[in-house]
Amino acid sequence: MDLIFATGNKNKLLEINKIIPKNIKIISLKDLKFKEDIPENENTIEGNAIYKAKYISKKFGLNVFSDDTGLEVDALDGEPGVRSARYAGEDCDSTKNINKLLKNLKNKSNRNARFKTVIALIIKNKVYTFEGLVEGVILKNPIGKNGFGYDSIFSPLGTNKSFAELSINEKNIISHRSLAIKKLLNFIS
Ligand code: IMP
């Protein structure tokens, strides 16, 4: 089975490729020479995931799945959530996003947070969604060199480490993304 993974994020691709069984061939947007930035203007993580999958499905007419992820911080009423990618502004990067988050959490004692991924799958023009959640806490300072995005400040419950201190395989045992993709794999098998 061929499946397009509608992402331009090479880290997401690396993580997913380590989980997907060999009988499923993942086609990346790079393989398709697709370089556009797909808009993420919906109000929910689920909405963005569906939008991205539909956008690529319309363009290439193949089976597609997409991933949209957000970091929900309890003391910030669920922010940055659906705005995680552009938390520090339109032209921001992960360092700016992390700095803004740590600043906003400075005087808060509740550091509980969760990563939420919604994967939207389009097969034969039907849309299916799969959600993965991982609970954890926001660290006081970034730590670790692996991963991407907010990984260096998020410590999943029970690990005493940040996601950025884990290998891809270790992250894949517990992560939001792996939980969502395992639900997708279960569905298509
Ligand atoms: P998106 O799903 O690509 O829109 O990502 C939203 C934001 O969350 C971006 O800033 C990503 O870098 C970040 N992000 C997405 N997935 C992860 C993850 O697994 N770990 C850490 N940050 C992530």
PDB file of C-alpha atoms and ligand atoms in Angstrom:
ATOM      1  CA  MET A   1       0.000   0.000   0.000  1.00  0.00           C
ATOM      2  CA  ASP A   2       1.264   3.491  -0.889  1.00  0.00           C
ATOM      3  CA  LEU A   3       0.433   6.369   1.462  1.00  0.00           C
ATOM      4  CA  ILE A   4       1.443   9.994   1.117  1.00  0.00           C
ATOM      5  CA  PHE A   5       2.512  11.594   4.379  1.00  0.00           C
ATOM      6  CA  ALA A   6       1.471  15.238   3.911  1.00  0.00           C
ATOM      7  CA  THR A   7       4.286  16.889   5.828  1.00  0.00           C
ATOM      8  CA  GLY A   8       7.288  19.003   5.039  1.00  0.00           C
ATOM      9  CA  ASN A   9       8.704  18.264   8.505  1.00  0.00           C
ATOM     10  CA  LYS A  10      11.641  15.872   8.178  1.00  0.00           C
ATOM     11  CA  ASN A  11      11.590  15.017  11.890  1.00  0.00           C
ATOM     12  CA  LYS A  12       7.983  13.871  11.742  1.00  0.00           C
ATOM     13  CA  LEU A  13       8.900  11.793   8.684  1.00  0.00           C
ATOM     14  CA  LEU A  14      11.834  10.181  10.507  1.00  0.00           C
ATOM     15  CA  GLU A  15       9.650   9.266  13.485  1.00  0.00           C
ATOM     16  CA  ILE A  16       6.826   7.855  11.363  1.00  0.00           C
ATOM     17  CA  ASN A  17       9.152   5.878   9.086  1.00  0.00           C
ATOM     18  CA  LYS A  18      10.476   4.014  12.116  1.00  0.00           C
ATOM     19  CA  ILE A  19       6.977   2.820  13.051  1.00  0.00           C
ATOM     20  CA  ILE A  20       5.382   2.029   9.703  1.00  0.00           C
ATOM     21  CA  PRO A  21       5.671  -1.647   8.647  1.00  0.00           C
ATOM     22  CA  LYS A  22       7.487  -2.527   5.426  1.00  0.00           C
ATOM     23  CA  ASN A  23       4.318  -3.404   3.494  1.00  0.00           C
ATOM     24  CA  ILE A  24       3.284   0.268   3.608  1.00  0.00           C
ATOM     25  CA  LYS A  25       5.322   2.611   1.435  1.00  0.00           C
ATOM     26  CA  ILE A  26       5.410   6.197   2.673  1.00  0.00           C
ATOM     27  CA  ILE A  27       5.661   8.818  -0.036  1.00  0.00           C
ATOM     28  CA  SER A  28       6.836  12.174   1.275  1.00  0.00           C
ATOM     29  CA  LEU A  29       6.029  15.593  -0.122  1.00  0.00           C
ATOM     30  CA  LYS A  30       9.727  15.826  -1.005  1.00  0.00           C
ATOM     31  CA  ASP A  31       9.375  12.638  -3.088  1.00  0.00           C
ATOM     32  CA  LEU A  32       6.507  14.414  -4.893  1.00  0.00           C
ATOM     33  CA  LYS A  33       8.606  17.575  -5.270  1.00  0.00           C
ATOM     34  CA  PHE A  34       5.846  19.501  -3.478  1.00  0.00           C
ATOM     35  CA  LYS A  35       7.335  22.569  -1.797  1.00  0.00           C
ATOM     36  CA  GLU A  36       4.353  24.788  -0.886  1.00  0.00           C
ATOM     37  CA  ASP A  37       3.569  25.690   2.719  1.00  0.00           C
ATOM     38  CA  ILE A  38       0.106  24.249   3.346  1.00  0.00           C
ATOM     39  CA  PRO A  39      -1.989  26.854   5.238  1.00  0.00           C
ATOM     40  CA  GLU A  40      -2.839  26.047   8.856  1.00  0.00           C
ATOM     41  CA  ASN A  41      -5.683  28.480   9.490  1.00  0.00           C
ATOM     42  CA  GLU A  42      -8.264  26.275  11.181  1.00  0.00           C
ATOM     43  CA  ASN A  43      -9.286  26.769  14.820  1.00  0.00           C
ATOM     44  CA  THR A  44      -8.537  23.241  15.950  1.00  0.00           C
ATOM     45  CA  ILE A  45      -5.709  20.732  15.616  1.00  0.00           C
ATOM     46  CA  GLU A  46      -8.176  18.301  14.065  1.00  0.00           C
ATOM     47  CA  GLY A  47      -9.329  20.962  11.578  1.00  0.00           C
ATOM     48  CA  ASN A  48      -5.768  21.667  10.466  1.00  0.00           C
ATOM     49  CA  ALA A  49      -4.974  17.971  10.108  1.00  0.00           C
ATOM     50  CA  ILE A  50      -8.043  17.419   7.920  1.00  0.00           C
ATOM     51  CA  TYR A  51      -7.322  20.530   5.858  1.00  0.00           C
ATOM     52  CA  LYS A  52      -3.743  19.420   5.118  1.00  0.00           C
ATOM     53  CA  ALA A  53      -4.779  15.890   4.143  1.00  0.00           C
ATOM     54  CA  LYS A  54      -7.575  17.167   1.873  1.00  0.00           C
ATOM     55  CA  TYR A  55      -5.252  19.705   0.232  1.00  0.00           C
ATOM     56  CA  ILE A  56      -2.728  17.050  -0.759  1.00  0.00           C
ATOM     57  CA  SER A  57      -5.360  14.472  -1.624  1.00  0.00           C
ATOM     58  CA  LYS A  58      -6.972  16.907  -4.080  1.00  0.00           C
ATOM     59  CA  LYS A  59      -3.623  17.667  -5.640  1.00  0.00           C
ATOM     60  CA  PHE A  60      -2.335  14.118  -6.056  1.00  0.00           C
ATOM     61  CA  GLY A  61      -5.450  11.943  -5.869  1.00  0.00           C
ATOM     62  CA  LEU A  62      -3.774   9.295  -3.757  1.00  0.00           C
ATOM     63  CA  ASN A  63      -4.287   7.962  -0.257  1.00  0.00           C
ATOM     64  CA  VAL A  64      -2.933  10.541   2.163  1.00  0.00           C
ATOM     65  CA  PHE A  65      -2.450  11.151   5.844  1.00  0.00           C
ATOM     66  CA  SER A  66      -1.367  14.300   7.665  1.00  0.00           C
ATOM     67  CA  ASP A  67      -0.291  15.142  11.207  1.00  0.00           C
ATOM     68  CA  ASP A  68      -1.148  18.242  13.163  1.00  0.00           C
ATOM     69  CA  THR A  69       0.263  18.629  16.642  1.00  0.00           C
ATOM     70  CA  GLY A  70      -0.068  21.097  19.474  1.00  0.00           C
ATOM     71  CA  LEU A  71       1.307  21.541  22.972  1.00  0.00           C
ATOM     72  CA  GLU A  72      -1.450  22.298  25.501  1.00  0.00           C
ATOM     73  CA  VAL A  73      -0.278  23.910  28.746  1.00  0.00           C
ATOM     74  CA  ASP A  74      -2.770  23.868  31.625  1.00  0.00           C
ATOM     75  CA  ALA A  75      -1.576  27.073  33.334  1.00  0.00           C
ATOM     76  CA  LEU A  76      -1.955  28.910  30.002  1.00  0.00           C
ATOM     77  CA  ASP A  77      -5.516  27.688  29.432  1.00  0.00           C
ATOM     78  CA  GLY A  78      -4.394  25.193  26.794  1.00  0.00           C
ATOM     79  CA  GLU A  79      -2.102  27.554  24.910  1.00  0.00           C
ATOM     80  CA  PRO A  80      -0.176  27.415  22.620  1.00  0.00           C
ATOM     81  CA  GLY A  81      -2.394  24.536  21.388  1.00  0.00           C
ATOM     82  CA  VAL A  82      -3.459  24.970  17.805  1.00  0.00           C
ATOM     83  CA  ARG A  83      -1.115  27.983  17.577  1.00  0.00           C
ATOM     84  CA  SER A  84       1.986  26.041  18.619  1.00  0.00           C
ATOM     85  CA  ALA A  85       3.861  26.560  15.336  1.00  0.00           C
ATOM     86  CA  ARG A  86       3.481  30.344  15.346  1.00  0.00           C
ATOM     87  CA  TYR A  87       3.269  30.991  19.080  1.00  0.00           C
ATOM     88  CA  ALA A  88       5.961  33.704  19.016  1.00  0.00           C
ATOM     89  CA  GLY A  89       4.732  35.276  15.768  1.00  0.00           C
ATOM     90  CA  GLU A  90       4.581  34.594  12.047  1.00  0.00           C
ATOM     91  CA  ASP A  91       8.343  34.484  11.488  1.00  0.00           C
ATOM     92  CA  CYS A  92       9.231  32.593  14.619  1.00  0.00           C
ATOM     93  CA  ASP A  93      11.291  29.464  15.132  1.00  0.00           C
ATOM     94  CA  SER A  94      11.391  26.816  17.846  1.00  0.00           C
ATOM     95  CA  THR A  95      13.831  28.782  20.027  1.00  0.00           C
ATOM     96  CA  LYS A  96      11.553  31.837  20.013  1.00  0.00           C
ATOM     97  CA  ASN A  97       8.484  29.690  20.729  1.00  0.00           C
ATOM     98  CA  ILE A  98      10.254  27.986  23.640  1.00  0.00           C
ATOM     99  CA  ASN A  99      11.468  31.288  25.077  1.00  0.00           C
ATOM    100  CA  LYS A 100       7.969  32.765  24.953  1.00  0.00           C
ATOM    101  CA  LEU A 101       6.471  29.700  26.608  1.00  0.00           C
ATOM    102  CA  LEU A 102       9.066  29.641  29.399  1.00  0.00           C
ATOM    103  CA  LYS A 103       8.562  33.364  29.995  1.00  0.00           C
ATOM    104  CA  ASN A 104       4.777  32.984  30.202  1.00  0.00           C
ATOM    105  CA  LEU A 105       5.200  30.115  32.668  1.00  0.00           C
ATOM    106  CA  LYS A 106       7.778  31.870  34.831  1.00  0.00           C
ATOM    107  CA  ASN A 107       5.591  32.485  37.878  1.00  0.00           C
ATOM    108  CA  LYS A 108       3.311  29.467  37.475  1.00  0.00           C
ATOM    109  CA  SER A 109       3.623  26.477  39.766  1.00  0.00           C
ATOM    110  CA  ASN A 110       1.431  24.224  37.617  1.00  0.00           C
ATOM    111  CA  ARG A 111       3.648  23.034  34.751  1.00  0.00           C
ATOM    112  CA  ASN A 112       1.366  20.252  33.532  1.00  0.00           C
ATOM    113  CA  ALA A 113       1.004  19.972  29.764  1.00  0.00           C
ATOM    114  CA  ARG A 114       0.310  17.501  27.003  1.00  0.00           C
ATOM    115  CA  PHE A 115       1.190  16.985  23.376  1.00  0.00           C
ATOM    116  CA  LYS A 116      -1.782  16.257  21.190  1.00  0.00           C
ATOM    117  CA  THR A 117      -1.505  14.879  17.669  1.00  0.00           C
ATOM    118  CA  VAL A 118      -4.376  14.383  15.297  1.00  0.00           C
ATOM    119  CA  ILE A 119      -3.666  12.319  12.214  1.00  0.00           C
ATOM    120  CA  ALA A 120      -6.166  12.691   9.385  1.00  0.00           C
ATOM    121  CA  LEU A 121      -6.300   9.861   6.853  1.00  0.00           C
ATOM    122  CA  ILE A 122      -8.034  10.047   3.503  1.00  0.00           C
ATOM    123  CA  ILE A 123      -8.682   6.750   1.805  1.00  0.00           C
ATOM    124  CA  LYS A 124     -10.973   6.553  -1.214  1.00  0.00           C
ATOM    125  CA  ASN A 125     -12.188  10.101  -0.479  1.00  0.00           C
ATOM    126  CA  LYS A 126     -13.278   9.267   3.065  1.00  0.00           C
ATOM    127  CA  VAL A 127     -11.735  11.099   6.031  1.00  0.00           C
ATOM    128  CA  TYR A 128     -10.764   9.328   9.253  1.00  0.00           C
ATOM    129  CA  THR A 129      -9.019  10.869  12.275  1.00  0.00           C
ATOM    130  CA  PHE A 130      -6.831   9.349  14.985  1.00  0.00           C
ATOM    131  CA  GLU A 131      -5.714  11.130  18.159  1.00  0.00           C
ATOM    132  CA  GLY A 132      -2.661  10.603  20.336  1.00  0.00           C
ATOM    133  CA  LEU A 133      -1.967  12.316  23.668  1.00  0.00           C
ATOM    134  CA  VAL A 134       1.011  12.267  25.989  1.00  0.00           C
ATOM    135  CA  GLU A 135       0.929  13.919  29.407  1.00  0.00           C
ATOM    136  CA  GLY A 136       3.976  15.581  30.932  1.00  0.00           C
ATOM    137  CA  VAL A 137       5.457  18.706  32.439  1.00  0.00           C
ATOM    138  CA  ILE A 138       7.194  21.774  31.037  1.00  0.00           C
ATOM    139  CA  LEU A 139      10.788  21.968  32.295  1.00  0.00           C
ATOM    140  CA  LYS A 140      12.319  25.194  33.593  1.00  0.00           C
ATOM    141  CA  ASN A 141      15.073  25.142  30.933  1.00  0.00           C
ATOM    142  CA  PRO A 142      15.618  23.338  27.629  1.00  0.00           C
ATOM    143  CA  ILE A 143      17.632  20.117  27.867  1.00  0.00           C
ATOM    144  CA  GLY A 144      18.731  17.533  25.301  1.00  0.00           C
ATOM    145  CA  LYS A 145      19.850  17.680  21.691  1.00  0.00           C
ATOM    146  CA  ASN A 146      17.497  15.266  19.907  1.00  0.00           C
ATOM    147  CA  GLY A 147      14.060  15.835  18.471  1.00  0.00           C
ATOM    148  CA  PHE A 148      12.597  19.140  17.358  1.00  0.00           C
ATOM    149  CA  GLY A 149      10.069  21.844  18.228  1.00  0.00           C
ATOM    150  CA  TYR A 150       9.241  21.881  21.936  1.00  0.00           C
ATOM    151  CA  ASP A 151      10.920  18.519  22.677  1.00  0.00           C
ATOM    152  CA  SER A 152      13.688  20.015  24.832  1.00  0.00           C
ATOM    153  CA  ILE A 153      11.274  21.524  27.375  1.00  0.00           C
ATOM    154  CA  PHE A 154       8.724  18.695  27.572  1.00  0.00           C
ATOM    155  CA  SER A 155       9.243  15.816  29.983  1.00  0.00           C
ATOM    156  CA  PRO A 156       6.734  13.000  29.502  1.00  0.00           C
ATOM    157  CA  LEU A 157       5.383  11.592  32.779  1.00  0.00           C
ATOM    158  CA  GLY A 158       7.449   8.800  34.279  1.00  0.00           C
ATOM    159  CA  THR A 159      10.669   9.472  32.350  1.00  0.00           C
ATOM    160  CA  ASN A 160      12.563  12.194  34.255  1.00  0.00           C
ATOM    161  CA  LYS A 161      13.954  13.210  30.881  1.00  0.00           C
ATOM    162  CA  SER A 162      12.950  15.606  28.153  1.00  0.00           C
ATOM    163  CA  PHE A 163      11.809  14.254  24.803  1.00  0.00           C
ATOM    164  CA  ALA A 164      15.031  15.746  23.400  1.00  0.00           C
ATOM    165  CA  GLU A 165      17.080  13.413  25.619  1.00  0.00           C
ATOM    166  CA  LEU A 166      15.373  10.356  24.143  1.00  0.00           C
ATOM    167  CA  SER A 167      16.285   8.587  20.893  1.00  0.00           C
ATOM    168  CA  ILE A 168      13.655   8.457  18.159  1.00  0.00           C
ATOM    169  CA  ASN A 169      12.888   4.860  19.103  1.00  0.00           C
ATOM    170  CA  GLU A 170      12.489   5.773  22.782  1.00  0.00           C
ATOM    171  CA  LYS A 171      10.258   8.735  21.911  1.00  0.00           C
ATOM    172  CA  ASN A 172       8.218   6.477  19.650  1.00  0.00           C
ATOM    173  CA  ILE A 173       7.366   4.135  22.538  1.00  0.00           C
ATOM    174  CA  ILE A 174       5.361   6.840  24.307  1.00  0.00           C
ATOM    175  CA  SER A 175       4.779   9.799  22.039  1.00  0.00           C
ATOM    176  CA  HIS A 176       1.530  11.463  20.982  1.00  0.00           C
ATOM    177  CA  ARG A 177       2.465  10.901  17.308  1.00  0.00           C
ATOM    178  CA  SER A 178       3.235   7.205  17.729  1.00  0.00           C
ATOM    179  CA  LEU A 179      -0.038   6.632  19.603  1.00  0.00           C
ATOM    180  CA  ALA A 180      -1.999   8.283  16.793  1.00  0.00           C
ATOM    181  CA  ILE A 181      -0.152   6.408  14.025  1.00  0.00           C
ATOM    182  CA  LYS A 182      -0.610   3.080  15.824  1.00  0.00           C
ATOM    183  CA  LYS A 183      -4.377   3.726  15.814  1.00  0.00           C
ATOM    184  CA  LEU A 184      -4.169   4.427  12.068  1.00  0.00           C
ATOM    185  CA  LEU A 185      -2.194   1.198  11.491  1.00  0.00           C
ATOM    186  CA  ASN A 186      -4.710  -0.755  13.519  1.00  0.00           C
ATOM    187  CA  PHE A 187      -7.504   0.734  11.399  1.00  0.00           C
ATOM    188  CA  ILE A 188      -5.985  -0.062   8.026  1.00  0.00           C
ATOM    189  CA  SER A 189      -4.926  -3.567   8.993  1.00  0.00           C
TER     190      SER A 189
HETATM  191  P1  IMP B   1       2.714  21.256  13.381  1.00  0.00           P
HETATM  192  O1  IMP B   1       1.984  20.005  13.731  1.00  0.00           O
HETATM  193  O2  IMP B   1       3.770  20.958  12.364  1.00  0.00           O
HETATM  194  O3  IMP B   1       1.807  22.386  13.018  1.00  0.00           O
HETATM  195  O4  IMP B   1       3.531  21.672  14.661  1.00  0.00           O
HETATM  196  C1  IMP B   1       3.108  22.640  15.578  1.00  0.00           C
HETATM  197  C2  IMP B   1       4.275  23.043  16.461  1.00  0.00           C
HETATM  198  O5  IMP B   1       4.542  22.014  17.395  1.00  0.00           O
HETATM  199  C3  IMP B   1       5.594  23.310  15.740  1.00  0.00           C
HETATM  200  O6  IMP B   1       6.229  24.366  16.400  1.00  0.00           O
HETATM  201  C4  IMP B   1       6.356  22.029  15.898  1.00  0.00           C
HETATM  202  O7  IMP B   1       7.750  22.244  15.900  1.00  0.00           O
HETATM  203  C5  IMP B   1       5.862  21.549  17.253  1.00  0.00           C
HETATM  204  N1  IMP B   1       5.829  20.080  17.314  1.00  0.00           N
HETATM  205  C6  IMP B   1       5.097  19.250  16.527  1.00  0.00           C
HETATM  206  N2  IMP B   1       5.322  17.973  16.881  1.00  0.00           N
HETATM  207  C7  IMP B   1       6.220  18.011  17.897  1.00  0.00           C
HETATM  208  C8  IMP B   1       6.858  17.002  18.669  1.00  0.00           C
HETATM  209  O8  IMP B   1       6.674  15.793  18.498  1.00  0.00           O
HETATM  210  N3  IMP B   1       7.709  17.437  19.617  1.00  0.00           N
HETATM  211  C9  IMP B   1       7.960  18.761  19.847  1.00  0.00           C
HETATM  212  N4  IMP B   1       7.399  19.741  19.162  1.00  0.00           N
HETATM  213  C10 IMP B   1       6.531  19.363  18.178  1.00  0.00           C
END
